[in-house]
mmCIF file of C-alpha atoms in Angstrom:
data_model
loop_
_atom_site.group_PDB
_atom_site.id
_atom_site.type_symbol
_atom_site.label_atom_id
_atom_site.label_comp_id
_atom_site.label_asym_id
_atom_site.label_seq_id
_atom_site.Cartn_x
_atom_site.Cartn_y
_atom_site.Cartn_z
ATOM 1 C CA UNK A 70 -86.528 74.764 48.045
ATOM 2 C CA UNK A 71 -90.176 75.059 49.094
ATOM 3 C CA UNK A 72 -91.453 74.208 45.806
ATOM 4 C CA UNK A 73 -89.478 71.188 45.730
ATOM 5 C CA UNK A 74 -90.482 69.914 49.100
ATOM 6 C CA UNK A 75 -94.582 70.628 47.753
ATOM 7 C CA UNK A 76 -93.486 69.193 44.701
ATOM 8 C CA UNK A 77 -92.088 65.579 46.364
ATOM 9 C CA UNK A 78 -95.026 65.767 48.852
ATOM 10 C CA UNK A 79 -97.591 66.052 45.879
ATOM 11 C CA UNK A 80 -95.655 63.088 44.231
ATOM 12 C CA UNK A 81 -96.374 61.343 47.628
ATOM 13 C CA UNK A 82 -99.652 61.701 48.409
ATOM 14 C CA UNK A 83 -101.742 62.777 45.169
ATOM 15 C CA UNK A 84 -103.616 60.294 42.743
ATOM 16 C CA UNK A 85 -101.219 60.256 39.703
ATOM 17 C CA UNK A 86 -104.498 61.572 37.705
ATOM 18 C CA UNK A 87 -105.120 64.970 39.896
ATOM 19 C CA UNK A 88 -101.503 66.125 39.776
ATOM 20 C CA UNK A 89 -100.807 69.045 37.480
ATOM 21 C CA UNK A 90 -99.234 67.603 33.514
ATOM 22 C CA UNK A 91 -96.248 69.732 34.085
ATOM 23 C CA UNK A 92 -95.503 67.977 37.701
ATOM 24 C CA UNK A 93 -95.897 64.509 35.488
ATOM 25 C CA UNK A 94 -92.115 63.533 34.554
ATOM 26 C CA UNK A 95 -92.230 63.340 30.867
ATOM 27 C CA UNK A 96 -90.392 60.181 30.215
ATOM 28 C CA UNK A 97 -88.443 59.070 27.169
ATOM 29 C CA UNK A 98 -90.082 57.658 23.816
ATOM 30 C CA UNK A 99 -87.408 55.634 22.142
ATOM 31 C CA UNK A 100 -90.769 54.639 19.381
ATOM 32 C CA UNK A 101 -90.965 58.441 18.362
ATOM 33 C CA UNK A 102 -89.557 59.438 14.657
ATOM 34 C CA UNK A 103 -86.618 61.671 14.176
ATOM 35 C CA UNK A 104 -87.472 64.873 14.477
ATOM 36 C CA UNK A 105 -86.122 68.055 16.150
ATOM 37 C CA UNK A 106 -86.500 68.031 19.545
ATOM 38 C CA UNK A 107 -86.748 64.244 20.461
ATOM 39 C CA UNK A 108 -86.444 62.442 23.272
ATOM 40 C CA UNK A 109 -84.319 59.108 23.329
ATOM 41 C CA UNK A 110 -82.587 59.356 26.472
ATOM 42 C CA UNK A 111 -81.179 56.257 27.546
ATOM 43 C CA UNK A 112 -82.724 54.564 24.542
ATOM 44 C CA UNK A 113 -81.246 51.801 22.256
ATOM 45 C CA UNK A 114 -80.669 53.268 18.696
ATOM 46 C CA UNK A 115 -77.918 50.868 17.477
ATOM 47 C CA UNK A 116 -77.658 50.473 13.594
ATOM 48 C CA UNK A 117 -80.257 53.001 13.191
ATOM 49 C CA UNK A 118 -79.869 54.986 9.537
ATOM 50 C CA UNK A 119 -80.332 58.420 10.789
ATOM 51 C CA UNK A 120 -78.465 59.906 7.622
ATOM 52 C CA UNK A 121 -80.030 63.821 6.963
ATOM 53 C CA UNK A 122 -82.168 63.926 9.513
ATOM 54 C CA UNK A 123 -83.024 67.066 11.708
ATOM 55 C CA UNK A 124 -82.240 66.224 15.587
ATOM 56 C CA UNK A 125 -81.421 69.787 16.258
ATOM 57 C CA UNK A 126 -82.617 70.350 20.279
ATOM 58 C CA UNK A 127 -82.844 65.995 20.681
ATOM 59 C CA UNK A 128 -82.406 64.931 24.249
ATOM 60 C CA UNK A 129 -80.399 61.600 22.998
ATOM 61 C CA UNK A 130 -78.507 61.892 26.967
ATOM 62 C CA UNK A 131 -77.534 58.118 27.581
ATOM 63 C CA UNK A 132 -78.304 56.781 24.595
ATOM 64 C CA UNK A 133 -76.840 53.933 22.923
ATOM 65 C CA UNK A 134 -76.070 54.821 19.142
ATOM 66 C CA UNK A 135 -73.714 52.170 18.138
ATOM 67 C CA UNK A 136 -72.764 52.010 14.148
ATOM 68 C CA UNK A 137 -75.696 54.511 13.784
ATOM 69 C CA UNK A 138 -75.691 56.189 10.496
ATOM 70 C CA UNK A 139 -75.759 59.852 11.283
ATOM 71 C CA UNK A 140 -74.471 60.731 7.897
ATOM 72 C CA UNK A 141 -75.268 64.645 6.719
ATOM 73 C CA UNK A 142 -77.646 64.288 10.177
ATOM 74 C CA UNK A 143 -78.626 67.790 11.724
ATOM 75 C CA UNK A 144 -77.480 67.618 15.506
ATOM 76 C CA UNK A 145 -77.314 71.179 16.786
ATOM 77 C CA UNK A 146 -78.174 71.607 20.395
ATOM 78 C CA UNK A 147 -78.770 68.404 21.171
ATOM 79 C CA UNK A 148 -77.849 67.031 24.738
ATOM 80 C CA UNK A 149 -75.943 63.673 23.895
ATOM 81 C CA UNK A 150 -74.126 63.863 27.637
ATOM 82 C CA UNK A 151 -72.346 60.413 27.997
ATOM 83 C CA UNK A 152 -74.420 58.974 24.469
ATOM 84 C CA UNK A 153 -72.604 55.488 23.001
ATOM 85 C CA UNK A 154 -71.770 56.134 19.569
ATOM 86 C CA UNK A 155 -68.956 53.416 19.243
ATOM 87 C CA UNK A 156 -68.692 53.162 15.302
ATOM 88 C CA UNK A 157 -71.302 55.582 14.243
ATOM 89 C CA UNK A 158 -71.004 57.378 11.051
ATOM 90 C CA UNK A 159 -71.058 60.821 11.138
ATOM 91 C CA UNK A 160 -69.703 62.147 8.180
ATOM 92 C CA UNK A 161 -70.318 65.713 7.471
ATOM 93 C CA UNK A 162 -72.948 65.992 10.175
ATOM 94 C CA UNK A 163 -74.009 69.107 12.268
ATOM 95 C CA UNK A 164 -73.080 69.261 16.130
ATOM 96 C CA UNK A 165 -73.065 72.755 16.353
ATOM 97 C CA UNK A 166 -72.899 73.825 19.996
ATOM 98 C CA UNK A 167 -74.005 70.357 20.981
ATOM 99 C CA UNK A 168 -73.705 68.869 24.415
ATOM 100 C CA UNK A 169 -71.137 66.012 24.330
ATOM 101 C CA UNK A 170 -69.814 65.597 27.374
ATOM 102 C CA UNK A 171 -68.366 61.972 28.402
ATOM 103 C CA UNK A 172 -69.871 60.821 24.905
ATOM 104 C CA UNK A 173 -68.379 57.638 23.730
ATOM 105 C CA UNK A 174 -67.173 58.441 19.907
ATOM 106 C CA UNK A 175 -64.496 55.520 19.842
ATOM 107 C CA UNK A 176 -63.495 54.421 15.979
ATOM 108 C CA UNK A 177 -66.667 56.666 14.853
ATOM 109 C CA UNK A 178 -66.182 58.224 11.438
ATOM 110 C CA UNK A 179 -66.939 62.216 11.918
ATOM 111 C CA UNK A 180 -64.956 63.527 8.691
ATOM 112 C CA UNK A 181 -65.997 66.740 7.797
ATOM 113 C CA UNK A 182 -68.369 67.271 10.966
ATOM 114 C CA UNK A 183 -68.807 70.513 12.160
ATOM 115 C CA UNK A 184 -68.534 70.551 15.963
ATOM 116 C CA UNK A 185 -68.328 73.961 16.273
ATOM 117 C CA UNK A 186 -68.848 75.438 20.184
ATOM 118 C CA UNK A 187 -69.299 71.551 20.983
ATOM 119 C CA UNK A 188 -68.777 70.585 24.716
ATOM 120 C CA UNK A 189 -66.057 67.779 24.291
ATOM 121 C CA UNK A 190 -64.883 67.468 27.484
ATOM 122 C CA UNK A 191 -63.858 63.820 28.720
ATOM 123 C CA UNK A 192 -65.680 62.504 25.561
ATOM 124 C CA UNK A 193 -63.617 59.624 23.719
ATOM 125 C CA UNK A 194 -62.878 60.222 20.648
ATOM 126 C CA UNK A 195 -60.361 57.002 20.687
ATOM 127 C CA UNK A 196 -59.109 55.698 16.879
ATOM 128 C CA UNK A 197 -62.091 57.751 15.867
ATOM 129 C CA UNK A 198 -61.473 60.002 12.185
ATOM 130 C CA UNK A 199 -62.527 63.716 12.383
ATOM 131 C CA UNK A 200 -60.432 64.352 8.626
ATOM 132 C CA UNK A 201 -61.335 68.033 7.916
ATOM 133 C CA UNK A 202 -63.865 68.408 11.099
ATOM 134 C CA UNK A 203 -64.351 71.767 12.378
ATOM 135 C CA UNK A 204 -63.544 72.236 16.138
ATOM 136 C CA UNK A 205 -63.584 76.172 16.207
ATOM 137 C CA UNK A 206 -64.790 76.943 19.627
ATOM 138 C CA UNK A 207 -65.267 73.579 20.914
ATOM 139 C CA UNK A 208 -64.414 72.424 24.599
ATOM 140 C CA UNK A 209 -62.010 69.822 24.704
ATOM 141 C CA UNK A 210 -60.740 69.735 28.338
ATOM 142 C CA UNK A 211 -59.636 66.069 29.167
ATOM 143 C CA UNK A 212 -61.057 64.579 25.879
ATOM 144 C CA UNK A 213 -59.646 61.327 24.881
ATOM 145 C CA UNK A 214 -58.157 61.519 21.039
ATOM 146 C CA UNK A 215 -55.632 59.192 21.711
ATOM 147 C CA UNK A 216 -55.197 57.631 18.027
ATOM 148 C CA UNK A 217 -58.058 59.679 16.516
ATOM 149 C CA UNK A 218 -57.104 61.168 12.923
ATOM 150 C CA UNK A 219 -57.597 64.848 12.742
ATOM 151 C CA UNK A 220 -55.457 65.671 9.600
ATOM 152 C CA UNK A 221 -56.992 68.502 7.864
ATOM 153 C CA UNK A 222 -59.301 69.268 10.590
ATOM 154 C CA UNK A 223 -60.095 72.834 12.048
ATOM 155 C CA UNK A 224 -58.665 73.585 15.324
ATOM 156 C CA UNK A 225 -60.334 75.349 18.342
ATOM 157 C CA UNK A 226 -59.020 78.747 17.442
ATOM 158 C CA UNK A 227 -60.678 78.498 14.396
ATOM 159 C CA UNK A 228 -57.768 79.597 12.440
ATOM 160 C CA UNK A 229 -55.472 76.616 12.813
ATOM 161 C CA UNK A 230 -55.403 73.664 10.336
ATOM 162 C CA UNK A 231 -54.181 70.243 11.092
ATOM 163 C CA UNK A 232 -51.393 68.582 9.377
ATOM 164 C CA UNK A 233 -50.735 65.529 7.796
ATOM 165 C CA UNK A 234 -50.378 62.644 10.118
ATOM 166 C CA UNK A 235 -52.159 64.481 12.817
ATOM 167 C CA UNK A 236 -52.775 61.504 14.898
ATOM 168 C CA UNK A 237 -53.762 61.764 18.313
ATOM 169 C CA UNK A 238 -52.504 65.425 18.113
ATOM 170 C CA UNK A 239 -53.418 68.196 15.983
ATOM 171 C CA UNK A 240 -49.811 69.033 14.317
#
């Protein structure tokens, strides 16, 4: 608590250039290339081919990836809390033990996606197609899949595999 109220009165009433780097709020730089560790938050990514890439530890938090192409894409770790990926492709990509909460999936393709120990909770999957996904571990409390297609997917126990016709409900 006291090193928040020093911090807020350094903010205050020190010359940007004096204060320490690490009191300097790193901002977003939606310009940088893909590479582990990124950080797009709340940056505007639509359409962008992102197919194979390494994102593991990427701060995409707010972003909007709308019909990105995410195809084979590494996305382990990242923090995509409340992310817009309306449409993206996602086939076969990584979100191992990624941070998904109140992401915005709706009609995105993530067949054969591992989302294993992924925090799904309220995130929309809506008419979105996880076809042989892997959800072993992952948090789904109050996510949306109304419509979504997870035939052939891997449930949460890890042991359970989704039916035919599994739509909106893993049968």
């Amino acid at each position: 608590m006291i090193q928040l109220f020093f911090l807020v009165l350094t903010v205050l009433f020190v010359p940007a250039h004096i204060v320490p780097a690490q009191a300097q709020q790193i901002g977003a730089d939606c310009q940088s290339p893909a590479l582990p560790g990124v950080n797009w938050h709340r940056c505007y990514l639509e359409d962008k081919p992102l197919s194979r890439v390494d994102l593991t530890g990427a701060k995409l938090r707010e972003a909007r990836l709308l019909r990105a192409i995410l195809i084979q894409a590494t996305l382990v770790d990242v923090d995509a809390r409340r992310a817009k990926l309306m449409r993206a492709r996602a086939e076969q990509a990584d979100f191992t033990n990624a941070d998904l909460r109140e992401a915005d999936f709706t009609r995105a393709n993530l067949d054969g996606a591992n989302l294993t120990g992924a925090d799904l909770r309220r995130t929309r999957l809506f008419k979105a197609t996880l076809r042989g996904a892997n959800l072993t571990n992952a948090r789904l409390g109050r996510t949306d899949i109304l419509d979504a297609d997870l035939t052939g997917a891997t449930w949460t126990n890890g042991t359970y595999i989704c039916g035919p016709d599994s739509i909106g409900q893993c049968k």
